[in-house]
Amino acid sequence: MDSPWDENPDYNTSREAEWTRMSTDFTNVGYREGITAGKESALQEGFDSGFANVGAPIGRDLGILRGMCSAIVTSLTSSTGGETESMAIEARDIAAKLSDIRFSDISPRDLEAEEHARQHLEDDEHGMDVNEEIAEKREVEGLEDMLAKLTAGTSMGAHETGRPTEDDVRVLKGRLENLVQRMGITVNWS
Amino acid sequence: MADFDLESLIHVEQNFYDSGYTDGFDHGRIHGLIEGRALGREKGFEMWEELGFYEGFALTWKGIFAMQGREDDRASNHIRHLLELIAQFPRVNLSASDTSSELDIPKLFRQIRSRYKALCSTLGVRPSLRAAENNSPAEDEDTESQAELRQGLTVTGNGGERKNVWKVEGKGRPTGQDLSF
């Protein structure tokens, strides 16, 4: 009378299975909702840190170089002379190379993201989803690369293989600083 | 006795849910940080590349004028104003500091663009496309100049198709609290 079910082992196991199923179900529901809430809670924090620590400073540095170059090109083309001519050619070359640089070429790796994506690959076969807006951008860049390769053969062949790197930016910056010096101007930027 | 059993069963369900929720929340946070960082990087780069361009442009012309001994003409005036406006522009995302900030970012961005264009016309130079439309080839909005302005707006507000992205920083930062039990 106390526990009549004890005598029925079949019923007992099915009860256990039921219990396990229930625990998994509730845990899973909680997990799913937790993921959504956790993600929401951290998006802003991540955004702000990416904006302030990576995007804004790198963008500003590259933008300043491009702006300087643009000013130099325009100021040199308005005047003529042998020395100016060669400086203008140099300025235009730097400008062209600077304009080819993309953020994805010079942005530092997000090691935490890479590590986490690796974990996902190990745990389940499908990797981590990438934000669609960014994925789209990369896709367009890939298409650009393909087009560049196609036209490289027929036109001037100016396209080198491989994307520019941070080192290339440093070299261009050095060339720009040289040019500024040759022009005899002082540009105060921090 | 039946009552007691039911009560404890509900409680047990809650416990399973809660423990799942806690694990999920931690995992979700990692994803939120990663995705947020990726978005913030892109947006920060995009905005500051443009602003940096104007800054470098203005600073260089300032240097050129100094070398030529030109000081108080209209171009120098534009340069001074342009640099002042850029200096006001925040280098961190605003929603982070405080939402009550009086800084009107879209307005500031517009002022900077039009000051840059004014400088260009004084110099007799064709302005960079940045000031008119987005030159990023990845941009898919149809009306570029409008879209560009809207982008400026969306950093603090909620705009158009990017809503899903920027609602992140809309009214108040979302916390798990509203969603938790």
XYZ file of N, CA and C in Angstrom, chain B residues 31-163:
399
model
N 28.319 35.269 -26.822
C 27.916 35.575 -28.192
C 27.575 37.045 -28.365
N 26.904 37.591 -27.386
C 26.542 39.005 -27.461
C 27.777 39.886 -27.529
N 28.749 39.572 -26.699
C 29.982 40.358 -26.695
C 30.693 40.250 -28.032
N 30.769 39.042 -28.548
C 31.477 38.834 -29.819
C 30.774 39.567 -30.959
N 29.471 39.355 -31.043
C 28.754 39.992 -32.142
C 28.722 41.511 -31.989
N 28.536 41.949 -30.749
C 28.534 43.388 -30.494
C 29.872 44.016 -30.864
N 30.934 43.345 -30.479
C 32.266 43.872 -30.808
C 32.445 43.997 -32.308
N 32.025 42.962 -33.031
C 32.187 42.987 -34.487
C 31.426 44.168 -35.087
N 30.216 44.387 -34.618
C 29.411 45.496 -35.139
C 30.007 46.836 -34.756
N 30.430 46.936 -33.509
C 30.994 48.197 -33.021
C 32.266 48.562 -33.751
N 33.071 47.565 -34.042
C 34.297 47.805 -34.803
C 33.973 48.404 -36.159
N 33.038 47.759 -36.857
C 32.682 48.226 -38.196
C 32.157 49.662 -38.168
N 31.240 49.884 -37.232
C 30.604 51.201 -37.187
C 31.606 52.274 -36.771
N 32.420 51.954 -35.778
C 33.421 52.917 -35.319
C 34.404 53.255 -36.418
N 34.786 52.231 -37.150
C 35.713 52.465 -38.260
C 35.065 53.362 -39.299
N 33.851 53.004 -39.666
C 33.157 53.734 -40.719
C 33.025 55.225 -40.386
N 32.574 55.499 -39.175
C 32.364 56.897 -38.789
C 33.671 57.659 -38.679
N 34.648 57.039 -38.011
C 35.886 57.775 -37.756
C 36.814 57.827 -38.951
N 36.632 56.924 -39.890
C 37.421 57.036 -41.120
C 37.000 58.326 -41.819
N 35.698 58.554 -41.852
C 35.199 59.760 -42.512
C 35.650 61.024 -41.770
N 35.458 60.999 -40.444
C 35.840 62.178 -39.660
C 37.350 62.414 -39.720
N 38.107 61.323 -39.651
C 39.565 61.433 -39.730
C 39.985 62.035 -41.050
N 39.278 61.654 -42.094
C 39.586 62.205 -43.418
C 39.473 63.728 -43.396
N 38.359 64.213 -42.872
C 38.173 65.672 -42.808
C 39.256 66.316 -41.941
N 39.575 65.629 -40.864
C 40.575 66.173 -39.939
C 41.941 66.279 -40.623
N 42.353 65.184 -41.263
C 43.646 65.190 -41.954
C 43.681 66.225 -43.061
N 42.554 66.329 -43.754
C 42.445 67.289 -44.853
C 42.614 68.712 -44.322
N 41.869 69.008 -43.258
C 41.906 70.362 -42.694
C 43.281 70.679 -42.110
N 43.853 69.734 -41.381
C 45.158 69.966 -40.752
C 46.240 70.214 -41.804
N 46.156 69.477 -42.887
C 47.172 69.630 -43.927
C 47.051 70.978 -44.625
N 45.818 71.371 -44.915
C 45.645 72.695 -45.528
C 46.080 73.803 -44.572
N 45.858 73.571 -43.314
C 46.317 74.544 -42.312
C 47.840 74.696 -42.417
N 48.519 73.550 -42.525
C 49.970 73.563 -42.666
C 50.419 74.249 -43.941
N 49.666 73.996 -45.017
C 50.022 74.615 -46.299
C 49.871 76.135 -46.218
N 48.791 76.574 -45.599
C 48.586 78.019 -45.459
C 49.662 78.646 -44.588
N 50.020 77.943 -43.514
C 51.044 78.470 -42.617
C 52.356 78.648 -43.385
N 52.671 77.659 -44.221
C 53.897 77.727 -44.999
C 53.850 78.902 -45.966
N 52.659 79.119 -46.543
C 52.524 80.200 -47.522
C 52.326 81.553 -46.856
N 52.230 81.537 -45.554
C 52.049 82.788 -44.822
C 50.641 83.361 -44.946
N 49.693 82.531 -45.384
C 48.302 83.009 -45.451
C 47.645 82.703 -44.112
N 46.943 83.630 -43.586
C 46.320 83.352 -42.297
C 44.815 83.577 -42.264
N 44.427 84.809 -42.396
C 43.033 85.114 -42.036
C 42.062 85.176 -43.206
N 42.143 84.220 -44.087
C 41.124 84.270 -45.132
C 40.000 83.280 -44.832
N 39.095 83.195 -45.768
C 37.893 82.386 -45.509
C 38.220 80.911 -45.290
N 39.176 80.432 -46.052
C 39.523 79.013 -45.920
C 40.026 78.712 -44.508
N 40.864 79.577 -43.993
C 41.392 79.351 -42.639
C 40.273 79.329 -41.613
N 39.301 80.163 -41.862
C 38.142 80.209 -40.978
C 37.383 78.881 -40.996
N 37.174 78.391 -42.213
C 36.499 77.087 -42.341
C 37.304 75.991 -41.658
N 38.612 76.026 -41.854
C 39.479 75.007 -41.260
C 39.342 75.015 -39.743
N 39.396 76.199 -39.183
C 39.310 76.323 -37.725
C 37.985 75.753 -37.202
N 36.894 76.149 -37.873
C 35.579 75.646 -37.448
C 35.468 74.138 -37.610
N 35.970 73.662 -38.729
C 35.893 72.224 -39.009
C 36.629 71.435 -37.930
N 37.817 71.886 -37.600
C 38.594 71.178 -36.581
C 37.924 71.244 -35.209
N 37.302 72.374 -34.945
C 36.578 72.494 -33.666
C 35.419 71.514 -33.589
N 34.690 71.420 -34.696
C 33.543 70.502 -34.721
C 33.990 69.047 -34.555
N 35.057 68.699 -35.237
C 35.535 67.315 -35.147
C 36.004 66.999 -33.727
N 36.611 67.993 -33.100
C 37.098 67.784 -31.734
C 35.947 67.485 -30.767
N 34.751 67.968 -31.136
C 33.589 67.717 -30.263
C 33.031 66.319 -30.423
N 33.414 65.688 -31.506
C 32.797 64.396 -31.812
C 33.357 63.315 -30.891
N 32.463 62.553 -30.273
C 32.922 61.546 -29.308
C 33.635 60.371 -29.971
N 34.618 59.855 -29.281
C 35.337 58.703 -29.835
C 34.850 57.401 -29.223
N 33.891 57.531 -28.339
C 33.263 56.321 -27.820
C 31.791 56.382 -28.192
N 31.159 55.247 -28.224
C 29.750 55.240 -28.541
C 28.979 55.920 -27.409
N 28.092 56.829 -27.813
C 27.451 57.681 -26.821
C 26.553 56.962 -25.841
N 25.864 55.978 -26.331
C 24.898 55.303 -25.471
C 25.583 54.768 -24.225
N 26.892 54.546 -24.377
C 27.639 53.994 -23.259
C 27.738 54.984 -22.110
N 28.113 56.216 -22.437
C 28.311 57.186 -21.365
C 26.987 57.586 -20.743
N 26.249 58.461 -21.419
C 24.904 58.707 -20.893
C 23.982 59.150 -22.003
N 22.768 58.688 -21.922
C 21.805 58.965 -22.974
C 21.253 60.382 -22.863
N 21.455 60.988 -21.706
C 20.920 62.329 -21.510
C 21.836 63.388 -22.110
N 22.936 62.938 -22.683
C 23.894 63.857 -23.290
C 23.198 64.805 -24.259
N 23.621 66.038 -24.253
C 22.959 67.028 -25.092
C 23.521 67.047 -26.501
N 24.561 66.293 -26.717
C 25.201 66.267 -28.006
C 24.282 65.643 -29.046
N 24.018 66.401 -30.119
C 23.187 65.892 -31.195
C 24.118 65.378 -32.289
N 24.355 64.079 -32.263
C 25.355 63.494 -33.159
C 25.036 63.676 -34.647
N 23.802 63.348 -35.066
C 23.510 63.537 -36.493
C 23.698 64.986 -36.928
N 23.315 65.884 -36.064
C 23.449 67.298 -36.387
C 24.930 67.667 -36.509
N 25.705 67.210 -35.560
C 27.131 67.485 -35.574
C 27.781 66.924 -36.840
N 27.359 65.711 -37.185
C 27.901 65.077 -38.382
C 27.556 65.913 -39.622
N 26.305 66.380 -39.685
C 25.888 67.213 -40.821
C 26.696 68.497 -40.877
N 26.897 69.099 -39.718
C 27.666 70.351 -39.667
C 29.085 70.127 -40.168
N 29.660 69.006 -39.740
C 31.029 68.710 -40.154
C 31.091 68.530 -41.668
N 30.133 67.778 -42.199
C 30.133 67.558 -43.646
C 29.973 68.866 -44.415
N 29.045 69.696 -43.951
C 28.823 70.898 -44.753
C 29.978 71.885 -44.577
N 30.615 71.867 -43.415
C 31.776 72.732 -43.236
C 32.916 72.276 -44.133
N 33.057 70.963 -44.247
C 34.091 70.419 -45.126
C 33.812 70.817 -46.564
N 32.539 70.709 -46.974
C 32.197 71.062 -48.347
C 32.416 72.554 -48.607
N 32.121 73.355 -47.588
C 32.348 74.797 -47.724
C 33.837 75.063 -47.906
N 34.648 74.358 -47.124
C 36.099 74.520 -47.241
C 36.556 74.144 -48.644
N 36.044 73.035 -49.141
C 36.418 72.589 -50.481
C 36.070 73.630 -51.534
N 34.871 74.209 -51.428
C 34.486 75.155 -52.469
C 35.316 76.428 -52.368
N 35.710 76.798 -51.155
C 36.595 77.949 -51.007
C 37.951 77.658 -51.644
N 38.393 76.425 -51.491
C 39.688 76.036 -52.039
C 39.613 75.750 -53.544
N 38.378 75.646 -54.051
C 38.203 75.303 -55.453
C 38.538 73.851 -55.738
N 38.176 73.003 -54.772
C 38.542 71.594 -54.849
C 37.270 70.758 -54.835
N 37.272 69.678 -55.569
C 36.088 68.818 -55.553
C 36.062 68.011 -54.249
N 34.946 68.093 -53.509
C 34.910 67.382 -52.219
C 34.904 65.863 -52.393
N 35.417 65.198 -51.408
C 35.406 63.730 -51.402
C 33.970 63.235 -51.404
N 33.757 62.109 -52.017
C 32.414 61.531 -52.080
C 31.854 61.224 -50.697
N 32.739 61.098 -49.755
C 32.296 60.812 -48.385
C 31.231 61.794 -47.917
N 31.429 63.049 -48.314
C 30.540 64.095 -47.821
C 29.167 64.039 -48.464
N 29.070 63.348 -49.594
C 27.801 63.342 -50.306
C 27.075 62.018 -50.173
N 27.824 60.966 -50.325
C 27.189 59.660 -50.280
C 28.186 58.682 -49.703
N 27.687 57.537 -49.373
C 28.580 56.545 -48.823
C 29.359 55.895 -49.950
N 30.683 55.956 -49.840
C 31.479 55.377 -50.919
C 31.839 53.924 -50.645
N 31.318 53.434 -49.561
C 31.596 52.034 -49.271
C 30.799 51.149 -50.208
N 31.462 50.309 -50.942
C 30.765 49.489 -51.923
C 29.848 48.454 -51.286
N 30.042 48.207 -50.029
C 29.223 47.195 -49.371
C 27.860 47.750 -48.968
N 27.719 49.068 -49.122
C 26.468 49.691 -48.692
C 25.357 49.353 -49.660
N 24.259 48.893 -49.152
C 23.216 48.451 -50.072
C 21.985 49.346 -50.065
N 21.996 50.398 -49.278
C 20.835 51.284 -49.273
C 20.704 51.974 -50.624
N 19.454 52.273 -50.986
C 19.248 52.797 -52.323
C 19.497 54.292 -52.432
N 19.054 55.052 -51.466
C 19.295 56.489 -51.543
C 20.480 56.836 -50.660
N 21.612 56.885 -51.272
C 22.861 56.959 -50.523
C 22.957 58.121 -49.539
N 22.709 59.323 -50.046
C 22.966 60.461 -49.175
C 22.040 60.424 -47.962
N 20.808 60.039 -48.225
C 19.868 59.910 -47.113
C 20.319 58.807 -46.150
N 20.716 57.724 -46.756
C 21.134 56.579 -45.954
C 22.307 56.952 -45.068
N 23.201 57.708 -45.632
C 24.388 58.114 -44.879
C 23.983 58.915 -43.646
N 23.064 59.831 -43.853
C 22.623 60.637 -42.726
C 21.918 59.773 -41.702
N 21.130 58.852 -42.223
C 20.391 57.989 -41.324
C 21.352 57.154 -40.479
N 22.444 56.776 -41.101
C 23.424 55.999 -40.353
C 23.936 56.771 -39.164
N 24.195 58.051 -39.430
C 24.642 58.884 -38.324
C 23.597 58.847 -37.219
N 22.354 58.964 -37.626
C 21.249 58.980 -36.670
C 21.154 57.698 -35.869
N 21.366 56.618 -36.588
C 21.056 55.343 -35.973
C 22.015 54.969 -34.853
N 23.065 55.704 -34.728
C 23.997 55.357 -33.665
C 23.323 55.486 -32.313
N 22.446 56.457 -32.210
C 21.770 56.564 -30.930
C 20.285 56.250 -31.009
N 19.742 56.367 -32.205
C 18.304 56.141 -32.317
C 18.012 54.773 -32.875
N 16.862 54.650 -33.525
C 16.568 53.399 -34.203
C 16.127 53.760 -35.591
N 16.802 53.225 -36.569
C 16.508 53.695 -37.915
C 16.380 52.601 -38.928
N 15.355 52.703 -39.703
C 15.183 51.945 -40.923
C 15.531 50.474 -40.826
N 16.224 50.057 -41.855
C 16.469 48.632 -41.991
C 17.498 48.132 -40.984
N 18.238 49.060 -40.439
C 19.276 48.622 -39.520
C 18.738 48.476 -38.110
N 17.454 48.557 -38.017
C 16.838 48.543 -36.708
C 17.336 47.390 -35.847
